[in-house]
Each structure stands twice: as structure tokens, then as C-alpha cells.
CSV table of C-alpha atoms and ligand atoms in Angstrom, one decimal:
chain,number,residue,atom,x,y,z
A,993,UNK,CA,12.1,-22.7,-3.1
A,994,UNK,CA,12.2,-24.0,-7.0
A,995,UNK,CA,11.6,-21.7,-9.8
A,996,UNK,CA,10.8,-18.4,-7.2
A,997,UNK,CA,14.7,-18.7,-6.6
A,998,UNK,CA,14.3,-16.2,-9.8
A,999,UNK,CA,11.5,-13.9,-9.8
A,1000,UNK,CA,10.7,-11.3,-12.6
A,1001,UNK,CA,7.8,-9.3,-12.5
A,1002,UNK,CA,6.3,-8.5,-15.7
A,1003,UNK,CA,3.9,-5.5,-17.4
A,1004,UNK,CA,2.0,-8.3,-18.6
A,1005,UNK,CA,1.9,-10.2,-15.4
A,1006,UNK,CA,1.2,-8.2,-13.4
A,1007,UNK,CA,-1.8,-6.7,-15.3
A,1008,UNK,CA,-3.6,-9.9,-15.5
A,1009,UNK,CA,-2.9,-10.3,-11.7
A,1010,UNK,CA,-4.4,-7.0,-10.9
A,1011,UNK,CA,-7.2,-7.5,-13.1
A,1012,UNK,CA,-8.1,-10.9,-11.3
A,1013,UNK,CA,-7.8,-9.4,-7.9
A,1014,UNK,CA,-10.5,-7.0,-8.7
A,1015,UNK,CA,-12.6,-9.4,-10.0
A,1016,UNK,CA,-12.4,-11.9,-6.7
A,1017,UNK,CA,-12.1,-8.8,-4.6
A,1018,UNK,CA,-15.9,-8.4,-5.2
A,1019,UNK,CA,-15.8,-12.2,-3.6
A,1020,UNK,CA,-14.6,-11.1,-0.2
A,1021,UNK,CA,-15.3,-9.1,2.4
A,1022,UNK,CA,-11.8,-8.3,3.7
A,1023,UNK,CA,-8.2,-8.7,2.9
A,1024,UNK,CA,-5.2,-10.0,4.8
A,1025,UNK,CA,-2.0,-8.9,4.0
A,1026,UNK,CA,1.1,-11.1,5.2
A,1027,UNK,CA,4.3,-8.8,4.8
A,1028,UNK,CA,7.6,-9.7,6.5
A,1029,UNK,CA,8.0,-8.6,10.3
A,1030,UNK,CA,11.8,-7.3,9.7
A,1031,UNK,CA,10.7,-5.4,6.6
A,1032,UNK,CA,7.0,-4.5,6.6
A,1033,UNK,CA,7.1,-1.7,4.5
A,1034,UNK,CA,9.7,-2.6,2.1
A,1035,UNK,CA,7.1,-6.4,1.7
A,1036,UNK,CA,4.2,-4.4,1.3
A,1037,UNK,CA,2.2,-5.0,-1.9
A,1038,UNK,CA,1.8,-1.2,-3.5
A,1039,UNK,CA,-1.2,-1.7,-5.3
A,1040,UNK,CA,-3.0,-3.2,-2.7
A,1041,UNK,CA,-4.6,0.2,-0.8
A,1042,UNK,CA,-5.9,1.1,-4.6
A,1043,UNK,CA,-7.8,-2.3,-5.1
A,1044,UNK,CA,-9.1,-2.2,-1.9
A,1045,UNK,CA,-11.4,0.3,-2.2
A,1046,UNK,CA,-12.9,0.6,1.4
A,1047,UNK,CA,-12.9,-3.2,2.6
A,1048,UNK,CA,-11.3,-3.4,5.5
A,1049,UNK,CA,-7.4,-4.3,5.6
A,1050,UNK,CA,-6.1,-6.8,8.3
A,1051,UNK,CA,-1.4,-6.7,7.9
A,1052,UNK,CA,-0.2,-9.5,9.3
A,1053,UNK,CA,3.3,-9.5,10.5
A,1054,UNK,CA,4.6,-13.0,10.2
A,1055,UNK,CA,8.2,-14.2,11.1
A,1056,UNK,CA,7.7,-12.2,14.0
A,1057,UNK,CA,9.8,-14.4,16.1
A,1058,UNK,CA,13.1,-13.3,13.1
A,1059,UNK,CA,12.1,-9.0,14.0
A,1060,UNK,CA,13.0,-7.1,16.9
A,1061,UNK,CA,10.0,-7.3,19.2
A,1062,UNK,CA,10.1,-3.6,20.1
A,1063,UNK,CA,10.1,-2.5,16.8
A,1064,UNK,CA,7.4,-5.6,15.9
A,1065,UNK,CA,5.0,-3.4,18.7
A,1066,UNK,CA,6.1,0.1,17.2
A,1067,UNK,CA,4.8,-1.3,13.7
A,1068,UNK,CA,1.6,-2.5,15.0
A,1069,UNK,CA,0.6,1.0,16.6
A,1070,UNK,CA,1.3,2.8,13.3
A,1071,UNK,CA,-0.9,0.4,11.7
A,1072,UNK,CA,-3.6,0.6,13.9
A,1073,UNK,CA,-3.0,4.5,13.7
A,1074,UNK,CA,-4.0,4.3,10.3
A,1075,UNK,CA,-7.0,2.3,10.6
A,1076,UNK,CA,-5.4,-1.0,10.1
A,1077,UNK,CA,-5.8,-3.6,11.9
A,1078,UNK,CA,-2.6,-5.8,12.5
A,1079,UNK,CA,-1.3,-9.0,14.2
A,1080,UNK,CA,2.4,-10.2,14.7
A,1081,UNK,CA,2.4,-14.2,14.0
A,1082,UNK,CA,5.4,-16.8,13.9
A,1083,UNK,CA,3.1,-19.1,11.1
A,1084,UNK,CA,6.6,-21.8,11.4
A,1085,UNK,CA,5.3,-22.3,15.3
A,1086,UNK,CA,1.8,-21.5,15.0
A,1087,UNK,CA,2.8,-18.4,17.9
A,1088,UNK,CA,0.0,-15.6,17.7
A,1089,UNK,CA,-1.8,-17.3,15.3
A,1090,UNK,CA,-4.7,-17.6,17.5
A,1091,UNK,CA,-5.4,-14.0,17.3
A,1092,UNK,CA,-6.3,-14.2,13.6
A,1093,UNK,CA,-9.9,-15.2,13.8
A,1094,UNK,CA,-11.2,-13.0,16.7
A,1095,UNK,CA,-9.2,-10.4,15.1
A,1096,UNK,CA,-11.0,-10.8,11.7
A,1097,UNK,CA,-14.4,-11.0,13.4
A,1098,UNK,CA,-13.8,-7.8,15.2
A,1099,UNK,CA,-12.7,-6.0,12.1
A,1100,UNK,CA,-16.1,-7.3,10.5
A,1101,UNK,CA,-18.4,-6.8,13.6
A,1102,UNK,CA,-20.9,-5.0,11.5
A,1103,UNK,CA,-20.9,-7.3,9.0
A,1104,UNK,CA,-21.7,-10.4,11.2
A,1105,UNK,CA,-24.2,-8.1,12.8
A,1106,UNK,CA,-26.2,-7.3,9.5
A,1107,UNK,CA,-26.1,-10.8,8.9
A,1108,UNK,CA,-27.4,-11.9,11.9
A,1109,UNK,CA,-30.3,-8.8,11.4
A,1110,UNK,CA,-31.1,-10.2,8.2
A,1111,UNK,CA,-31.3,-14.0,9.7
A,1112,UNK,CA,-28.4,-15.1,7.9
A,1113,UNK,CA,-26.0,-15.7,11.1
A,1114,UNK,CA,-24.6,-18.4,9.9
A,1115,UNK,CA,-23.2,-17.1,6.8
A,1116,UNK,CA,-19.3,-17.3,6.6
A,1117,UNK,CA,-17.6,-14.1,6.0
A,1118,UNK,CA,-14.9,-14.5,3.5
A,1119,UNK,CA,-11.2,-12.8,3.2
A,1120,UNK,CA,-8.6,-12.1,0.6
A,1121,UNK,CA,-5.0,-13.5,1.5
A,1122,UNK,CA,-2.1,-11.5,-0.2
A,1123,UNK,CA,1.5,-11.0,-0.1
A,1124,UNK,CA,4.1,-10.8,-2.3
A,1125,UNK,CA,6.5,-14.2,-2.5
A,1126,UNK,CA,8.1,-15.1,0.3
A,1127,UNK,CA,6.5,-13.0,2.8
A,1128,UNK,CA,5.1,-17.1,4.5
A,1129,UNK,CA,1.7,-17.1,2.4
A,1130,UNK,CA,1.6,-20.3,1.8
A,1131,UNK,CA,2.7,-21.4,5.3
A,1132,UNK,CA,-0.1,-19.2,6.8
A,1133,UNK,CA,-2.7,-21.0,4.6
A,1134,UNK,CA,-1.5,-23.8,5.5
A,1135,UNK,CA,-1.6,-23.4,9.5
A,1136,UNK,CA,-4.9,-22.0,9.4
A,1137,UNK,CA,-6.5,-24.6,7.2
A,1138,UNK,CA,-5.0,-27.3,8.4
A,1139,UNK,CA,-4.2,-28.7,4.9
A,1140,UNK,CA,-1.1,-28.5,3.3
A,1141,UNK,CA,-1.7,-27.9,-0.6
A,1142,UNK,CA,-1.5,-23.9,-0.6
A,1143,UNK,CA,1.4,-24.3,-1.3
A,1144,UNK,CA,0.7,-23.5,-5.6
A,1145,UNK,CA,3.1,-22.1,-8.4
A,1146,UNK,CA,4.9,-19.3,-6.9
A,1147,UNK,CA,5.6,-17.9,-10.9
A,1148,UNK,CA,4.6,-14.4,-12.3
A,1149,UNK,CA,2.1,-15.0,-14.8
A,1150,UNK,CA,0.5,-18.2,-13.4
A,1151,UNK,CA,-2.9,-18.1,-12.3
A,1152,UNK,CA,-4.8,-20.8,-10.7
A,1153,UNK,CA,-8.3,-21.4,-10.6
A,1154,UNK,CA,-10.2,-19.8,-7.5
A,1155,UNK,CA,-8.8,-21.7,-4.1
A,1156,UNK,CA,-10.9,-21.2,-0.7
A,1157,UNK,CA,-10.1,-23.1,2.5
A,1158,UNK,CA,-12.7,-22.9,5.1
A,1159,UNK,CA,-10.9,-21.7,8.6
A,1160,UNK,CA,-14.3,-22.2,10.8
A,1161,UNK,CA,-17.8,-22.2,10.2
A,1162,UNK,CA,-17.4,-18.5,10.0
A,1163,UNK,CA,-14.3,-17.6,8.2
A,1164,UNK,CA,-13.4,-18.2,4.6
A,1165,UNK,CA,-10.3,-17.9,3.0
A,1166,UNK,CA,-9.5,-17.1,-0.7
A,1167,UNK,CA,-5.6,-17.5,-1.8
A,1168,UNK,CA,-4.9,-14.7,-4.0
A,1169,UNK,CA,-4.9,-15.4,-7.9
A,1170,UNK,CA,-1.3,-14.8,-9.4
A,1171,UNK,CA,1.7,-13.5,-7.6
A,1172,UNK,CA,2.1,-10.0,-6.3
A,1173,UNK,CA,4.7,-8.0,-6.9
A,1174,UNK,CA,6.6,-5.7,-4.1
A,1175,UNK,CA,7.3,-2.1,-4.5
A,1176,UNK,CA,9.8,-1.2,-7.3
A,1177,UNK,CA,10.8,2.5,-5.8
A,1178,UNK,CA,13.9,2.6,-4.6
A,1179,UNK,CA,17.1,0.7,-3.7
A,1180,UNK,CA,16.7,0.4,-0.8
A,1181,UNK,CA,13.4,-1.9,-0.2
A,1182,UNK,CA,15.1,-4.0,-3.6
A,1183,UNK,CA,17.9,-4.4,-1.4
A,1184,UNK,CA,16.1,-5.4,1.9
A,1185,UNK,CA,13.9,-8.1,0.0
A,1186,UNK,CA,17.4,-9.1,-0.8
A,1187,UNK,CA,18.5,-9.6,2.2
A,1188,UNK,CA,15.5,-11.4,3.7
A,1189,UNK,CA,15.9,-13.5,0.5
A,1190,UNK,CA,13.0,-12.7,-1.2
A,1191,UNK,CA,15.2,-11.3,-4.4
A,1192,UNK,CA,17.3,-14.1,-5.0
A,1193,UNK,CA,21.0,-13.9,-4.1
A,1194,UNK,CA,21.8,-15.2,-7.9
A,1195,UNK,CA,20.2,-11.6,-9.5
A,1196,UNK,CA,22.2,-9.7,-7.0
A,1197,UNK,CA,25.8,-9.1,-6.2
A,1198,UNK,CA,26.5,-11.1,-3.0
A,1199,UNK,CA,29.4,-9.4,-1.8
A,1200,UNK,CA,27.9,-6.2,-1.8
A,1201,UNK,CA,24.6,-6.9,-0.5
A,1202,UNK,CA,27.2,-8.4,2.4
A,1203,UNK,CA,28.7,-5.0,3.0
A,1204,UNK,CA,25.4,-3.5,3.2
A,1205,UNK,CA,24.1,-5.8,5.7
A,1206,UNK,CA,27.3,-5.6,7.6
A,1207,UNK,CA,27.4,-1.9,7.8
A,1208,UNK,CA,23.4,-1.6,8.9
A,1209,UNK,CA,24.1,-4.4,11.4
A,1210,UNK,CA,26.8,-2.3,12.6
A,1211,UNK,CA,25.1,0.8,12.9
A,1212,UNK,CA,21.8,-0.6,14.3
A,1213,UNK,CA,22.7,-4.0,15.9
A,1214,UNK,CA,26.3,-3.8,17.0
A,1215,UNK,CA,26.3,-5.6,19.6
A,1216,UNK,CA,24.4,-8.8,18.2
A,1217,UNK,CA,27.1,-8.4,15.4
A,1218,UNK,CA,29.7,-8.3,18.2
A,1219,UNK,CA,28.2,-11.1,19.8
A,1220,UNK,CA,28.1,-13.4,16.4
A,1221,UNK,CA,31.2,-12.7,15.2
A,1222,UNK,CA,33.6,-11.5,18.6
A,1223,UNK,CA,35.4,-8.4,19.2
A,1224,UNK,CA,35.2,-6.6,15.8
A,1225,UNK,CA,36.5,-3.1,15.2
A,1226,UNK,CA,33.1,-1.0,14.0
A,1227,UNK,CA,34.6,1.7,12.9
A,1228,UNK,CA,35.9,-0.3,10.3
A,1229,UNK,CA,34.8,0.0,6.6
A,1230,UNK,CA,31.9,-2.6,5.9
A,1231,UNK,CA,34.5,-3.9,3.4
A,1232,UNK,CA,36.8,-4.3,5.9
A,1233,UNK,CA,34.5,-5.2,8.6
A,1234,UNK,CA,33.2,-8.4,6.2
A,1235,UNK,CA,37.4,-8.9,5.8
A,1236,UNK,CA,37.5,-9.1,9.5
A,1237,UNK,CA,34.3,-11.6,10.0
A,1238,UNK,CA,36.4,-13.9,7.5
A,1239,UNK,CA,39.4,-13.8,9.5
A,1240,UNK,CA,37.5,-15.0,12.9
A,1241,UNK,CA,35.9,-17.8,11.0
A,1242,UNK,CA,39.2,-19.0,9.7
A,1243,UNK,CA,38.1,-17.9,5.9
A,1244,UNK,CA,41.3,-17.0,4.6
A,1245,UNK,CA,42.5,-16.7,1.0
A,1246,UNK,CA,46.0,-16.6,0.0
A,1247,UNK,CA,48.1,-14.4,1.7
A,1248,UNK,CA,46.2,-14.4,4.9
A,1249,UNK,CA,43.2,-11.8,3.5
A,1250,UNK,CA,39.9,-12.2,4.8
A,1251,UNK,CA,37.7,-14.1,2.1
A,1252,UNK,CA,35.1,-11.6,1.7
A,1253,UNK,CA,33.1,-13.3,-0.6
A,1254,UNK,CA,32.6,-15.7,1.9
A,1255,UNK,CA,32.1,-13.8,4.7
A,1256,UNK,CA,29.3,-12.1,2.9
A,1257,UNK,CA,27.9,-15.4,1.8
A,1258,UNK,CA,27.6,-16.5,5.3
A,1259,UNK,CA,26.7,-13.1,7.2
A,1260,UNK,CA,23.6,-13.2,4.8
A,1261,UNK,CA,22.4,-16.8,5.7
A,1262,UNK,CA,22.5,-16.4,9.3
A,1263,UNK,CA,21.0,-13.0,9.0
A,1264,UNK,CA,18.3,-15.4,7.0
A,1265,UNK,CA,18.3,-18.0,9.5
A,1266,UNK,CA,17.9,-15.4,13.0
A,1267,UNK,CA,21.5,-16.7,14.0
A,1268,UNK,CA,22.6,-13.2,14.3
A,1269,UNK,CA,19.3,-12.7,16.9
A,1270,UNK,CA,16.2,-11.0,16.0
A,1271,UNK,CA,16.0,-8.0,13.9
A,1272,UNK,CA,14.2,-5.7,12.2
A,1273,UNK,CA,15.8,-3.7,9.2
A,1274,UNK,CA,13.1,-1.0,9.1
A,1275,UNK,CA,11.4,1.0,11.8
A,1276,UNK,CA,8.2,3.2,12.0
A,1277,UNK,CA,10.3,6.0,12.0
A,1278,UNK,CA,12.2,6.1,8.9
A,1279,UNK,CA,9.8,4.2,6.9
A,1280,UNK,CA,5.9,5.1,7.2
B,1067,LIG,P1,5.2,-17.7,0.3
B,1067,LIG,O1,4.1,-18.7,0.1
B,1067,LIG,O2,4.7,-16.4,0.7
B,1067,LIG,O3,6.1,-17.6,-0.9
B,1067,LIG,O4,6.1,-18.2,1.5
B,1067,LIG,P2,6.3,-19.7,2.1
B,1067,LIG,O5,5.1,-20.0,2.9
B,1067,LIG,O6,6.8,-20.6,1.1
B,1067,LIG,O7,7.5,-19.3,3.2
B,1067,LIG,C1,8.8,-18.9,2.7
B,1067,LIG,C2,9.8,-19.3,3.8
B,1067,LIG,O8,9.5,-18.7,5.0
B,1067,LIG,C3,9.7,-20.8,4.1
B,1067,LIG,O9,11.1,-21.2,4.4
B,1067,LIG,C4,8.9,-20.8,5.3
B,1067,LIG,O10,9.1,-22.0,6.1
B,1067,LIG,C5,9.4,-19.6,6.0
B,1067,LIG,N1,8.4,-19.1,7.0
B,1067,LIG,C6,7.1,-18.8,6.8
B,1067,LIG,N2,6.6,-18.3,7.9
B,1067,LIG,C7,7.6,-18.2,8.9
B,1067,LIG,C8,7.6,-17.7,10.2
B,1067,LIG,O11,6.7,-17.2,10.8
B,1067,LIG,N3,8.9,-17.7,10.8
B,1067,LIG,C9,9.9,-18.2,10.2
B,1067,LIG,N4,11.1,-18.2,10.9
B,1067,LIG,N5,9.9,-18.7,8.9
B,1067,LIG,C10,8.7,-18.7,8.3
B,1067,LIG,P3,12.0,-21.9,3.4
B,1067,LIG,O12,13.3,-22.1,4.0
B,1067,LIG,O13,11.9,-21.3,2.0
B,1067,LIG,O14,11.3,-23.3,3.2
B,1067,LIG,P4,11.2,-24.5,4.3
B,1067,LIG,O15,12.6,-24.7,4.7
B,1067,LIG,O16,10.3,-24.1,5.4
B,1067,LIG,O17,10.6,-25.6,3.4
């Protein structure tokens, strides 16, 4: 990524962005809401359920094949739970992307029914494709229209003109004007879009965004961790633990220390990249 390697998110900004949406919102008949399978809370759009109104919502889980599939599943129920409709996709391989358009149409039964009443069957219905940066928009859009040019200014504050890409004779898709901002609430989701990269590692402190990662993994995923990195003492301090990961990958500094810097560096890209295996940082539990 280019100039989203630094995202702000401005009053301003965002304003005009939410202004826009409610203007093309009247356009569609639906939205689609990509969020990030490992964090799908946390890459969730706030504003979104406001604008809405009552159109139907369809979440789409992408980079499922990065999350924990159990916890994928548990998400899925809770959305459906809450009236949602919600599909797990890998848009990189094109996995579960076939379940997008029958899902869609099922969502909007009544609608293509009316349509048909009224003797307008063929009309296409038309949806809303959100998600904040880095959640696989553009890669979505691209997969399901076959083109690749969705891929548009990923910058607060720039608006493009309307885009639609025609799925099938019945499906539409609009991108979304502007770029959506996550949830500012707490810590906690700032620092989970940081470690699925979304907030940039050069706003944030690396090494401690390392020990944070290192002491979840540890706690939730030790024996992935384990796996990764061999035999490491979890009882450790996540300081200590990152100290340790150094050591096994022969990142030493003078005097034979563990280059933690490093360690955190490099625990964070293969976190990024699935080396570590698949996981998921937040669960239905702790986070609906
Ligand atoms: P955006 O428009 O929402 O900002 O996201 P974009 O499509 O640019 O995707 C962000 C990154 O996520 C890209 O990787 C993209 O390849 C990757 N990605 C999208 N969908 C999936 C998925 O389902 N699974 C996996 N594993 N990755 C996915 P990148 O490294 O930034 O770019 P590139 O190396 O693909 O060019």
C-alpha cells in the first residue's frame, strides 16, 4: 500500500464521507460490509447501522482463510442472531465467494418478488460495498467484477465520482464514496487494526505492539506460538517472551540479549502473513 501506509481520519473527512453515503444510500437497496475475519468487531465501520436505516445489511468476513475457523462459524451465528446476514470469504483465492450472490438474493427475496409482481423482473438490484481500509475492499470488487480498477485512492478526504460494477444481470455493485473510518473507542480495537496492519506500524510503537501480540498469542494460541518459535517458557513476561523469540532466531545484540525490536518486528509480519497459523484476535464472547 502507498499513501494508506499513513491514515488520518479527519472531522472534516469524514463528514463529507458520511454525507455522500446518505446520498448514494438512497441508490441501493442493500449494503455489504467487508470487515476483517480475525477482527470483525474491532474492523467494523460505527456509523454504518445509523445510515442504514432499515436496508438490509449483508457482513462479509474476508481473509477467512488468516481467522480461526471455529471462531469464523461462532461470528457468523451472532450475526445472523442479529438479523444479519453473513458470509466468510478468502477474496485472495476466490474461496466462499460463490456464496455472495445467492446470498444477496435471498436477503432481497421480497424485493425481486415485487419486481417481478410489478413486471420488472429483470431489474438489477443494487448494493452498497463498505469497509474501512484494508479490510480487502478493493480485492472483493475486484473478484466479483472481474475487472481490476477498484482498486481507487485509498485517502481520507478523496471522493470519487459514483463507480458501479455490474456482478450479473441481477446484481449491482456501488464502491463506496470516500474512505470509512473504524471505530475510535478504545485501545484495544486501535491496537488490533495494528496488528492486522491496518494502522500502520510507523504511527505506532513496534516493540510494544510486539509484546502485546506476544502475550495474547500466548494466552490464546500457545501452542501455534510454541510451534513457530520452539520450546518457549509462557510464563515468561511478553518482554521477555519477545527476548526469548530473538534468541531462537539467532537475533542477538551485544552481549548476547535478545534483539527485541526485532523479534517484534518479525512476530508482527508473520502474524500478518498467517505464518504463525490461523487466528482470530477477537471472539463472540468478549466482543458483541
Ligand atoms: P482495501 O481495498 O480494503 O484497502 O484492501 P485491499 O483490497 O487493498 O487488500 C488489502 C490487503 O489484503 C492486500 O494485501 C490484499 O491482497 C489482502 N487481501 C484481501 N483479501 C484477502 C483475503 O481474503 N485473504 C488474504 N490472505 N489476503 C487478502 P497487500 O499485501 O496489501 O497487497 P498485495 O500484496 O496483495 O498487493
Amino acid at each position: 500500500m502507498s499513501e494508506a501506509q499513513y491514515i488520518q481520519w479527519f472531522p472534516g473527512h469524514m463528514t463529507k464521507t458520511r454525507r455522500q453515503m446518505e446520498k448514494e444510500l438512497s441508490l441501493v437497496d442493500a449494503v455489504a460490509e467487508i470487515v476483517d475475519a480475525r477482527i470483525p468487531a474491532s474492523s467494523r465501520n460505527p456509523d454504518i447501522p445509523k445510515l442504514l436505516g432499515k436496508k438490509p445489511m449483508l457482513v462479509i468476513l474476508n481473509k477467512c482463510d488468516m481467522a480461526d475457523s471455529e471462531v469464523t462459524s461462532g461470528w457468523i451465528k451472532w450475526f445472523e442472531a442479529q438479523n444479519i446476514k453473513a458470509i466468510a470469504v478468502d477474496c485472495r483465492t476466490g474461496k466462499g465467494i460463490d456464496k455472495f450472490v445467492p446470498t444477496v438474493k435471498e436477503m432481497l427475496s421480497e424485493k425481486l418478488k415485487s419486481y417481478a409482481e410489478k413486471g420488472m423482473a429483470g431489474k438489477p438490484l443494487r448494493l452498497m460495498v463498505v469497509g474501512i481500509p484494508n479490510v480487502g475492499k478493493s480485492t472483493f470488487i475486484n473478484r466479483m467484477a472481474g475487472v481490476n480498477k477498484a482498486k481507487a485512492e485509498n485517502r481520507p478526504g478523496v471522493t470519487r465520482g459514483n463507480q458501479w460494477f455490474t456482478v450479473d444481470k441481477q446484481l449491482e455493485l456501488l464502491d463506496t464514496p470516500g474512505v470509512l473510518w473504524p471505530k475510535f473507542e478504545d485501545m484495544s480495537i486501535g491496537e488490533r487494526l495494528a496488528f492486522t496492519g491496518a494502522v500502520k506500524d510507523n504511527v505506532v510503537d513496534v516493540e510494544l505492539l510486539g509484546m502485546r501480540l506476544v502475550e495474547i498469542l500466548a494466552s490464546s494460541y500457545p501452542e501455534l506460538l510454541k510451534d513457530r518459535y520452539g520450546n518457549l517458557d509462557l510464563t515468561l513476561d511478553s518482554y521477555d517472551l519477545l527476548g526469548e523469540i530473538a534468541k531462537k532466531r539467532g537475533m542477538v545484540v551485544r552481549g548476547g540479549e535478545g534483539d527485541t525490536l526485532r523479534a517484534a518486528t518479525t512476530l508482527l509480519q508473520e502474524f500478518r502473513n498467517a505464518k504463525i497459523g490461523k487466528i482470530s484476535l477477537e471472539r463472540v464472547k468478549e466482543n458483541a
